[in-house]
Amino acid sequence: MIREESAYEVIGDKSNFPEWYDQVLSAAGIIDMRYDMKGMVVWLPYGLSIMKFLIKRWDELFQKNGIEETYFPLFVPIKYCEKNESWWNGFKDEGYKVIAGEGNEIQGAIRPTGEPAMYPMFSMWTRSRNDLPIRIYETVSSYRYETKQTKPLIRAREITHWFEIHTAHATKEEAANELELHVKFYDEIYEKMLALPAFRVNKPIWECFPGAVGAYEYYSYMPDGRVMENGSANNLGQAYAKKFDVKYADENGKEQYCWMICTGNGARFIAAAFSEHGDKKGLILPPYIAPIQVVIVPIIFKGNEAEVYKYAEKVKTKLESQGIRVHLDTRSNMTPGKKYFFWEVKGVPVRLEIGPKDVEKDQVVVSTRFDAKKEFVKLDKLDITGTLSNIHNAMYAKSKKRLEEGIIFANTNKEVVKLLDEKKIAKVYWCGNRDCYDKISKIGEGFEAFGTSVEKKGSGKCLSCNKEAHETLYIAKSY
Amino acid sequence: MIREESAYEVIGDKSNFPEWYDQVLSAAGIIDMRYDMKGMVVWLPYGLSIMKFLIKRWDELFQKNGIEETYFPLFVPIKYCEKNESWWNGFKDEGYKVIAGEGNEIQGAIRPTGEPAMYPMFSMWTRSRNDLPIRIYETVSSYRYETKQTKPLIRAREITHWFEIHTAHATKEEAANELELHVKFYDEIYEKMLALPAFRVNKPIWECFPGAVGAYEYYSYMPDGRVMENGSANNLGQAYAKKFDVKYADENGKEQYCWMICTGNGARFIAAAFSEHGDKKGLILPPYIAPIQVVIVPIIFKGNEAEVYKYAEKVKTKLESQGIRVHLDTRSNMTPGKKYFFWEVKGVPVRLEIGPKDVEKDQVVVSTRFDAKKEFVKLDKLDITGTLSNIHNAMYAKSKKRLEEGIIFANTNKEVVKLLDEKKIAKVYWCGNRDCYDKISKIGEGFEAFGTSVEKKGSGKCLSCNKEAHETLYIAKSY
């Protein structure tokens, strides 16, 4: 195991979030930030195994729903990029290019996003209606020459473990249904895996790709009160099909452009979970993405090692037979107290302590990381599956409550300013007019109107123009 | 599902191997070669799922043995590369570099191999003996500006799905033991997963990294009689530790360099399996990496659809409960004959045909892809687990036999030439002297002495100098 150098340092309070975040990610063995390339980090075994649990989960989810995994090359021919000229002109400066050979000739762009590599192939794959729908995804790294300050897993130059679903359909209706399916994927990942609320907004049409029908964006409400984009689902309409020539011959032999959907997100999922659930002792992992759900720490005194280990092994076997991921910490050069600390930093949901007295009484001490509770439980009454489920539910309820209490209705600009000063998200009525949207975005320095509620429409007066308004718009500082 | 355009084209005979290979990989839906970047291809869902079964297997194998997965960035700082100056000077022209920003500044090298990104981190991680051993791996793509003719999965510019194990140890003995463990990994992958013989040779010391202790290389004996490097395991000694400053303080506080091992391979594994086992009908997949092990094709006539489907579902459920990967092909726009053909090209090991008469008799027709045999089996006698195991064993035995019969002892240069003309591998006595090795390599155009037998030493006369010789050396044409 790679030693995490800083595992024994004291972690600061979450009130200084940026510092806390970096400390926890290092101390828990998630990443090593010392790799000497801006915006790129080494994923350590523990961090990668958490990420991989989540990936396994989305693989199952997508594939169960008939979306198939593919892999497209890292290098994208420049001529593929140029098919979407407006995007490429805007993106060029943020993009990496690759050179090789004696003359250092440009070979292509480094994958900036999936579209320019994928859609030229879609164009080859779709001929008739029988070729549709195409429903594929890939999980890859994308690259962006980020000039702003980078932050591991949140704003990186190497955007690792990023999934992109891309689909092409014969009809607008089918595409719309596909989009709603992707919403279910996000909701399941947020609520069932990350124990986070699925906070989704409608993006105004002018923030979507030109020609698109619309888009959803998910946000995470971070501990510093800012919101972070955390997953988009885009109804591209026929806009990209027209750029990349993705079309099919209909029943009458007439060529039609396909309707396309693209949806993607990545490591920000776990960045949000770490940030939301963690505390001054370190991470608190949601049980369903924890690589180790239960750690057993034997309390050894000289002379009783054998019986305690034997009992601990028995408990481990019992739990594993129930499908629980268990680790028995047998390190002999570490006190139980240090082991507690070690696994607390890593956020293992449940710790079982077993000493000679417990063996005698056929019991274990169950200690839960989330609420720091401890209780003695007889082995035949031990229900870790239930405990993990309770922890998950409590973590979800807590984070949902924080979001719900964090979104507050504002009737005036002054109220908006006050709310954002208090690290809240403001919610206001808005008439639907772009000018008003832009004005509302400029109420304060660094403020951003970031989309409208997906819930049922109310009725009120637009914050900006005071006209009749049916949309509710969110405002916050953003990442 | 992405339509494989060429799935209904006739596949040529394997005697024209290069053409056969490209045709089969396209027709079976492994890859799409039309992506417009030399040496890079799109992995289609079926191909990727085979690759991922193998990756899952090596993940289990490595992790069960305590080797932990990590991820290192794609971009490698040039100064990291320069730590291994001799390698970097040689590699520069084959390497890709990445540029960005207004001045197109060079940002780094694109991962050419794991060492230059990993070992500078090793240097930070190893302080005392307690930090050792470090035993990690990553599964990534590597990049090489290949100027020779490329061939999908065999010689690519994007070398996808490549694992690299890198370990650092306090002692030479521990490193040597680690190397032998990696040999077991390879043997298991070859014999248990790919149904291929594990053909391992010792590399002469001058073909190892400068300063290394030694290396093993695995080879695949391809249908065209050439051999293909297919997995190396390198005992680096302290050579890299010295270049990258990977050292620890021993019990006396004295700094010692670590002993290091690196081992890696990737998609060539399945390229070899496809090539060895396939035939003129397409792929024949080894059962343990087949994403679909059994395909059920219902034989439907009007009026009996319901009962046949119901029975087919029952068979599917029964097999799945035994852990078998089953697909029921319910496509209504395709005749059974076309379905047979479709799944034969993809190399599905077992096909079950179920018609109305079979339902009546409570039986299925079991058709095996490997030997094209068909038999009626009563449902309560159906033992697909046994069938898959038999297929695996027969495939392994057949490929092992072809290799064993392909290696033939030669006493003269003339015999060597004759053997290689007949697409065999020649085996000769060799004294251990480098001059003789080089001379033997030059017996014929394109010949290569590619290492010595790992089996027990014999005794004879060196083919080149006629002196006493205890090593047996292999000669073949190579990829």
mmCIF file of C-alpha atoms in Angstrom, chain B residues 6 9-27 33 149 151-152 154 223-224 275 279-280 282 479:
data_model
loop_
_atom_site.group_PDB
_atom_site.id
_atom_site.type_symbol
_atom_site.label_atom_id
_atom_site.label_comp_id
_atom_site.label_asym_id
_atom_site.label_seq_id
_atom_site.Cartn_x
_atom_site.Cartn_y
_atom_site.Cartn_z
ATOM 1 C CA SER B 6 -19.715 -6.310 -43.548
ATOM 2 C CA GLU B 9 -19.606 -10.616 -46.536
ATOM 3 C CA VAL B 10 -17.766 -13.829 -47.143
ATOM 4 C CA ILE B 11 -14.641 -14.087 -45.038
ATOM 5 C CA GLY B 12 -11.548 -15.315 -46.801
ATOM 6 C CA ASP B 13 -9.474 -18.294 -45.843
ATOM 7 C CA LYS B 14 -6.967 -17.920 -42.998
ATOM 8 C CA SER B 15 -4.138 -18.819 -45.372
ATOM 9 C CA ASN B 16 -4.191 -15.169 -46.402
ATOM 10 C CA PHE B 17 -3.834 -14.146 -42.790
ATOM 11 C CA PRO B 18 -3.517 -10.334 -42.995
ATOM 12 C CA GLU B 19 -6.665 -10.052 -45.113
ATOM 13 C CA TRP B 20 -8.559 -12.619 -43.041
ATOM 14 C CA TYR B 21 -7.658 -10.762 -39.847
ATOM 15 C CA ASP B 22 -8.977 -7.399 -40.999
ATOM 16 C CA GLN B 23 -12.134 -8.950 -42.435
ATOM 17 C CA VAL B 24 -12.957 -10.917 -39.302
ATOM 18 C CA LEU B 25 -12.364 -8.000 -36.934
ATOM 19 C CA SER B 26 -14.740 -5.876 -38.992
ATOM 20 C CA ALA B 27 -17.358 -8.534 -39.667
ATOM 21 C CA MET B 33 -11.150 0.752 -38.983
ATOM 22 C CA GLN B 149 2.637 -0.374 -41.243
ATOM 23 C CA LYS B 151 -2.298 -3.402 -37.752
ATOM 24 C CA PRO B 152 -5.279 -3.133 -35.404
ATOM 25 C CA ILE B 154 -1.164 -5.623 -32.981
ATOM 26 C CA PRO B 223 -1.129 -18.328 -38.315
ATOM 27 C CA ASP B 224 1.343 -16.926 -40.837
ATOM 28 C CA SER B 275 -5.939 -15.224 -34.809
ATOM 29 C CA ASP B 279 -11.629 -19.919 -38.980
ATOM 30 C CA LYS B 280 -13.139 -19.053 -42.335
ATOM 31 C CA GLY B 282 -15.171 -15.877 -38.385
ATOM 32 C CA TYR B 479 6.109 -9.047 -36.196
#
